[in-house]
Short mmCIF file of N, CA, C and O and ligand atoms in Angstrom, two decimals:
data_model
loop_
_atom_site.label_atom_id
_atom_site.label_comp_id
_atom_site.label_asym_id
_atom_site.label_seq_id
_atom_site.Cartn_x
_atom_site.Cartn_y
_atom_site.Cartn_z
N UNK A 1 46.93 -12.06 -35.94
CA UNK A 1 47.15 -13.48 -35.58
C UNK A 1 47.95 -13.53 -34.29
O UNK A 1 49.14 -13.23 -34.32
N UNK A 2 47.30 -13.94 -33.03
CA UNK A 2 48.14 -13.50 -31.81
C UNK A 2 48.85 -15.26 -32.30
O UNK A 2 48.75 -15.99 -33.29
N UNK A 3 49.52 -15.33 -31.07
CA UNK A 3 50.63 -16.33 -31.06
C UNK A 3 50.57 -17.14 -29.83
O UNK A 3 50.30 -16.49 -28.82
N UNK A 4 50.77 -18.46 -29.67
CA UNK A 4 50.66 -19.26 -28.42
C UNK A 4 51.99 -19.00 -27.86
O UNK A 4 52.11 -19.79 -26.92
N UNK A 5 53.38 -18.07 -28.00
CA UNK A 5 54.34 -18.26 -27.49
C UNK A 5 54.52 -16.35 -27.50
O UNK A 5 54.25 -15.60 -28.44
N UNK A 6 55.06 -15.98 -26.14
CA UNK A 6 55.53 -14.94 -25.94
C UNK A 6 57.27 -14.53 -25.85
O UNK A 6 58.06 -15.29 -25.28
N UNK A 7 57.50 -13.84 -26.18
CA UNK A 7 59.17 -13.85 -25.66
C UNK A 7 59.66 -12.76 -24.42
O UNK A 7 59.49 -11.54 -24.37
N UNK A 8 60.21 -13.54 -23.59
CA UNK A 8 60.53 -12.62 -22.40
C UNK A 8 61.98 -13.15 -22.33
O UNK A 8 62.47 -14.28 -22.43
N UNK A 9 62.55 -11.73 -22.09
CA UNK A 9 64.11 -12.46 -21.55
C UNK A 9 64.71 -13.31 -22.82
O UNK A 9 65.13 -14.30 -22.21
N UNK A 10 64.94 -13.49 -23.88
CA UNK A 10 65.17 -14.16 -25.00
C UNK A 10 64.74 -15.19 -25.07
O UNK A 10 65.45 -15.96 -25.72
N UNK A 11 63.79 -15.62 -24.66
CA UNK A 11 62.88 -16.87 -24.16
C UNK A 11 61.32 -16.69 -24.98
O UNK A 11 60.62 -15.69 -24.86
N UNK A 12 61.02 -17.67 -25.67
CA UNK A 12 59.85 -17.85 -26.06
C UNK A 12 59.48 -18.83 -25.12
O UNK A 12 60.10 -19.83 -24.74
N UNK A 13 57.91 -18.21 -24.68
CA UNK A 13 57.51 -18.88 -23.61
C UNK A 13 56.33 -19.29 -23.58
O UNK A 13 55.65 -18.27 -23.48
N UNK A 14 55.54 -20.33 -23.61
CA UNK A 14 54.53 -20.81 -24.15
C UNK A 14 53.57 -20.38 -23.10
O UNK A 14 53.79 -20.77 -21.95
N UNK A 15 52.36 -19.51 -23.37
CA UNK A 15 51.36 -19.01 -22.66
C UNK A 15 50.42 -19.72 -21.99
O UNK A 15 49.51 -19.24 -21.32
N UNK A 16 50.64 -20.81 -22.17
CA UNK A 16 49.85 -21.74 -21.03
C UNK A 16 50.46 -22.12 -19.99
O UNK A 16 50.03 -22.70 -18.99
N UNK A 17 51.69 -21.72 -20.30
CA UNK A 17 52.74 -22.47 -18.92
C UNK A 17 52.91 -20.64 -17.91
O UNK A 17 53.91 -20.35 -17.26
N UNK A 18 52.04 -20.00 -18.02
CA UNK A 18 52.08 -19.02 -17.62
C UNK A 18 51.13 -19.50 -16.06
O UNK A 18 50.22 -20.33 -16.10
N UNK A 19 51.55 -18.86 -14.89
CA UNK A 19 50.87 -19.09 -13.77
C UNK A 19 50.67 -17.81 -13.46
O UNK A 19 49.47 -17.62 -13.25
N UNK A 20 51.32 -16.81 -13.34
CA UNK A 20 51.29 -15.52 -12.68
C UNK A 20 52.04 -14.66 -12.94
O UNK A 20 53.24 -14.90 -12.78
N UNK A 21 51.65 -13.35 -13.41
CA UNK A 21 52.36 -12.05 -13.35
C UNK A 21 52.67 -10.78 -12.90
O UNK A 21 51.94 -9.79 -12.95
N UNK A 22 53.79 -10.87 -12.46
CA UNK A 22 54.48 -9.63 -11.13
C UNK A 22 53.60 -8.18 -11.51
O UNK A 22 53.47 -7.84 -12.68
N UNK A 23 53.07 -7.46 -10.49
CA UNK A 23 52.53 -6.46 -10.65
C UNK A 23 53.27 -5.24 -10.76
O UNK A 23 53.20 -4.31 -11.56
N UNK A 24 54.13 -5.51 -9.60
CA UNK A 24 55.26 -4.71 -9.10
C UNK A 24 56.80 -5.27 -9.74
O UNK A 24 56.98 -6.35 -10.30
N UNK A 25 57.85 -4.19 -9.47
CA UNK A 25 59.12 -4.77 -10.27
C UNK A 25 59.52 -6.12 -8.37
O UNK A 25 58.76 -6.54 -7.50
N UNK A 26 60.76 -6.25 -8.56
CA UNK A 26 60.81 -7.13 -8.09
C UNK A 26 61.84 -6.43 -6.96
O UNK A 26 62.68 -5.63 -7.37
N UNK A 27 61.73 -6.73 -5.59
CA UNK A 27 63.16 -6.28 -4.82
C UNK A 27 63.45 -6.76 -3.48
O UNK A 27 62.71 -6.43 -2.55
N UNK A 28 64.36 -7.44 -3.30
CA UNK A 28 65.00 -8.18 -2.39
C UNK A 28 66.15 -8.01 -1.45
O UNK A 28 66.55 -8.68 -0.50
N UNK A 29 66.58 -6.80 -2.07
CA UNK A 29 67.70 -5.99 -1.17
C UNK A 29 69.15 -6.83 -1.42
O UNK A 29 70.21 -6.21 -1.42
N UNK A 30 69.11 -8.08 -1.61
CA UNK A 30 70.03 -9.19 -2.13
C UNK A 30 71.08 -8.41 -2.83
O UNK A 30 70.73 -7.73 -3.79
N UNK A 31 72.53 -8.41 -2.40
CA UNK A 31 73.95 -7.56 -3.46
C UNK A 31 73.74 -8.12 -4.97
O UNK A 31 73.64 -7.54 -6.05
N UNK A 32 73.71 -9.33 -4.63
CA UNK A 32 74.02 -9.90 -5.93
C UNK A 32 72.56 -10.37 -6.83
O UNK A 32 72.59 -11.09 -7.83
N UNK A 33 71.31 -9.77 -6.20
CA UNK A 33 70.42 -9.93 -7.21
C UNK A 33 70.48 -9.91 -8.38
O UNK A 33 71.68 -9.63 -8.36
N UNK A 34 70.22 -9.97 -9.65
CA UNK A 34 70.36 -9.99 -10.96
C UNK A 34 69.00 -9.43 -11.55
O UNK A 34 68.87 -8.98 -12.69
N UNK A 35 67.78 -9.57 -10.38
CA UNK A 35 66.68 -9.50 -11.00
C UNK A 35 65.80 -8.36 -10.62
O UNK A 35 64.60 -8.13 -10.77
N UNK A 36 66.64 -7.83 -10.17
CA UNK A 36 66.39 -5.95 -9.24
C UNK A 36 65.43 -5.78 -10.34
O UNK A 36 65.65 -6.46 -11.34
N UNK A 37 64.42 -5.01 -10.35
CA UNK A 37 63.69 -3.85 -10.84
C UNK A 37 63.07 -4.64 -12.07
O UNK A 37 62.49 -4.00 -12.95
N UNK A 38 63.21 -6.28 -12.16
CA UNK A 38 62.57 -6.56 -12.89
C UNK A 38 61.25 -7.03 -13.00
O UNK A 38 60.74 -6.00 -12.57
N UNK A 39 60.34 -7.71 -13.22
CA UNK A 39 58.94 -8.17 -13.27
C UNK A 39 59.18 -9.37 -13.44
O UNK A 39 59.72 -9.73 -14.49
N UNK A 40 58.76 -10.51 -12.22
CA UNK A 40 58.66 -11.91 -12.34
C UNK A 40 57.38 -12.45 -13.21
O UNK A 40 56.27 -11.96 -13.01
N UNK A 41 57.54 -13.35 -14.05
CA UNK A 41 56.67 -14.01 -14.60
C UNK A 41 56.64 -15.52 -14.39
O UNK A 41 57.39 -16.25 -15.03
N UNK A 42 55.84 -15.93 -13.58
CA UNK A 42 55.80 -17.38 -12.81
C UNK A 42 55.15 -18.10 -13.89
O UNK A 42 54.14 -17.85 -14.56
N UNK A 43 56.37 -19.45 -13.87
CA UNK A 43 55.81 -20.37 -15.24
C UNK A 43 55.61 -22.28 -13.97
O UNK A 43 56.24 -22.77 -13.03
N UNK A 44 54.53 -22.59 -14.70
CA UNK A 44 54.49 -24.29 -14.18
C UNK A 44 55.64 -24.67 -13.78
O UNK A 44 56.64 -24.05 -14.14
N UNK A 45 55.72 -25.71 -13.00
CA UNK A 45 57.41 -26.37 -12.92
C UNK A 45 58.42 -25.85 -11.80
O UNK A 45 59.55 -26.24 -11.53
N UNK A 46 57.40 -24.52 -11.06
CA UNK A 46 58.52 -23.80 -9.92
C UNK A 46 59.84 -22.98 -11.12
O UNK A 46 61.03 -22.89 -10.84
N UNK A 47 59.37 -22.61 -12.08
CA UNK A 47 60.04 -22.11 -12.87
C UNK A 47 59.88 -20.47 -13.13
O UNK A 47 58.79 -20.10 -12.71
N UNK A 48 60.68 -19.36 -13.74
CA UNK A 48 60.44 -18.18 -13.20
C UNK A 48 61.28 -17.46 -14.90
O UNK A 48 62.29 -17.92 -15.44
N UNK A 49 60.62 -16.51 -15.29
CA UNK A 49 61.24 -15.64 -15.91
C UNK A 49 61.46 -14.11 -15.90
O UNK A 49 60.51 -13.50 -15.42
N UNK A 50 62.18 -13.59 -16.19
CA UNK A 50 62.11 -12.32 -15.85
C UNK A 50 61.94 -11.24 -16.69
O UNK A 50 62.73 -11.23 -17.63
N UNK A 51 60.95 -10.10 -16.64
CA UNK A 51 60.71 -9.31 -17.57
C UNK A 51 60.87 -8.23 -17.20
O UNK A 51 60.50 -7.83 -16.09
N UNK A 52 61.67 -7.29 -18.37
CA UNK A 52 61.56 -5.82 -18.17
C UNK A 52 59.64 -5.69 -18.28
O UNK A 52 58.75 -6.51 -18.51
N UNK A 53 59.69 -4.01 -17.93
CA UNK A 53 58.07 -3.57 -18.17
C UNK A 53 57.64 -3.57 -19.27
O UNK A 53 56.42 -3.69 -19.25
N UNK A 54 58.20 -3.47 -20.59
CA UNK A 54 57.20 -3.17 -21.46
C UNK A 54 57.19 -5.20 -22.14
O UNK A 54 56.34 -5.88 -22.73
N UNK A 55 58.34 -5.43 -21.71
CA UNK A 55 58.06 -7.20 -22.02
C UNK A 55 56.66 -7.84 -20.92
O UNK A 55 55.77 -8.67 -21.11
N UNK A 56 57.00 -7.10 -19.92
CA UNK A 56 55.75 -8.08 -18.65
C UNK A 56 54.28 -7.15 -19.42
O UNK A 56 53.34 -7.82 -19.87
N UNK A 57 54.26 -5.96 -19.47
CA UNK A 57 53.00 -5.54 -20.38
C UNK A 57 52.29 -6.43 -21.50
O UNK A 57 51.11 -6.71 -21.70
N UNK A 58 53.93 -6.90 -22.39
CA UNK A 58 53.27 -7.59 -23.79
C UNK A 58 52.97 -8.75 -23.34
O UNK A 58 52.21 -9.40 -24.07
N UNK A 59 53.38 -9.35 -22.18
CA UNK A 59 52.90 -10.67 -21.64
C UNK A 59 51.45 -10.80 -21.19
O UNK A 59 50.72 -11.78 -21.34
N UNK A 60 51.15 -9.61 -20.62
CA UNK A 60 49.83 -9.60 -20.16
C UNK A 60 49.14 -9.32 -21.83
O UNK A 60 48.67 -10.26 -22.46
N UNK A 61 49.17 -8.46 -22.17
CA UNK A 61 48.34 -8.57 -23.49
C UNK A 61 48.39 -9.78 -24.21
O UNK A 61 47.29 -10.22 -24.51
N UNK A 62 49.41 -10.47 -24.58
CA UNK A 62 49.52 -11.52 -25.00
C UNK A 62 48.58 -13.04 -24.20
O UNK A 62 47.99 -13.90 -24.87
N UNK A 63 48.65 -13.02 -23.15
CA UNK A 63 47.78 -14.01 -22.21
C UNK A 63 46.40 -13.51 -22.53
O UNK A 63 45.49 -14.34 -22.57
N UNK A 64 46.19 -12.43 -22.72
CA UNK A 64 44.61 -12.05 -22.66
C UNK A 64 43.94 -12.13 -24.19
O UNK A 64 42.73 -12.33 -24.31
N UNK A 65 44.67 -11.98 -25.14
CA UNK A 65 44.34 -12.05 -26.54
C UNK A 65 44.44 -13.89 -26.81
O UNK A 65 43.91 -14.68 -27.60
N UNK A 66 45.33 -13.99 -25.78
CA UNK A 66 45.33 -15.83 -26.00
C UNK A 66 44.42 -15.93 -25.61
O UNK A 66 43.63 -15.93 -26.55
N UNK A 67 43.57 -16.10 -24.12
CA UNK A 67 42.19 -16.30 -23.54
C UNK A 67 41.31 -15.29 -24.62
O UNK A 67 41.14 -14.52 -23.68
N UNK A 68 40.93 -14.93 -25.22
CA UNK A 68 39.73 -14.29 -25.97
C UNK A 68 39.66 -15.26 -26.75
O UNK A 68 38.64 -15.94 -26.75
N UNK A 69 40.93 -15.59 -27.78
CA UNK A 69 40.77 -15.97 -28.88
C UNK A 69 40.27 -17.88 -28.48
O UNK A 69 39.57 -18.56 -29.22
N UNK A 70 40.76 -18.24 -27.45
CA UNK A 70 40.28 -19.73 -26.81
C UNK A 70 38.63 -19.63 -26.82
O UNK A 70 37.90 -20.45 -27.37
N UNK A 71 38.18 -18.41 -26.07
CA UNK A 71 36.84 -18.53 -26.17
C UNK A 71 35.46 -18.57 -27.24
O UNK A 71 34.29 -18.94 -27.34
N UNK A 72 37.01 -17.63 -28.21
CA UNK A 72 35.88 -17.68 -29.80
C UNK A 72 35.48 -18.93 -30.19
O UNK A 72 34.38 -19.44 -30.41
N UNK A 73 37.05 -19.44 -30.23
CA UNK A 73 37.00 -21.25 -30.51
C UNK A 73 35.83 -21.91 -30.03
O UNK A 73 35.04 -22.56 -30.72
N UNK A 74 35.74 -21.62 -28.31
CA UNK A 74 34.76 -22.87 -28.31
C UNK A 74 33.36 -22.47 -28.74
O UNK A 74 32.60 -23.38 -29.09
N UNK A 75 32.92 -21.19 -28.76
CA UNK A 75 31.78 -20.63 -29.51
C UNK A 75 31.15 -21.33 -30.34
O UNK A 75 30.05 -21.87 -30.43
N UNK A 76 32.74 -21.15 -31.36
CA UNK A 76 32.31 -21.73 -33.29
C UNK A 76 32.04 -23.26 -32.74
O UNK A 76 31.55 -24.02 -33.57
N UNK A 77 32.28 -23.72 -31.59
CA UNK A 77 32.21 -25.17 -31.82
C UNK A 77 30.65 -25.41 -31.34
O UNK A 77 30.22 -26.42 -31.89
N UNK A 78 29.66 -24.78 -30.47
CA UNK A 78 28.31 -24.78 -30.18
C UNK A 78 27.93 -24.63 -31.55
O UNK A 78 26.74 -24.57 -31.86
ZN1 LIG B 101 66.22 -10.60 -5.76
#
């Protein structure tokens, strides 16, 4: 049973509000970055979360088991 909400960062994050996910970790050279070496996950809203790797991994699996399972749906509905 996948789930419409992922958790990144202690954040459950609803997979439609998903826009884009960092390929690469993140780096800005910035002292006071906070978000060094992490994986951005771009949400609607100009909004941003941040994931270690194996959280930005389960994000991508998670978005893609969400899109499969959308498509079964509209199947059963033909
Ligand atoms: Zn930075």
């Amino acid at each position: 049973m996948s789930s419409i909400f992922v958790l990144v960062d202690d954040k459950h994050v609803p997979l439609y509000r998903v826009m884009w996910i960092a390929d690469t970790p993140h780096f800005c050279g910035n002292e006071d970055c906070t978000c060094e070496g992490m994986y951005e996950v771009r949400l609607e809203g100009d909004d941003s979360v941040w994931a270690t790797r194996p959280e930005r991994d389960n994000v991508l699996k998670a978005v893609e088991a969400w899109h499969n399972g959308q498509e079964r749906d509209q199947q059963d509905w033909d």
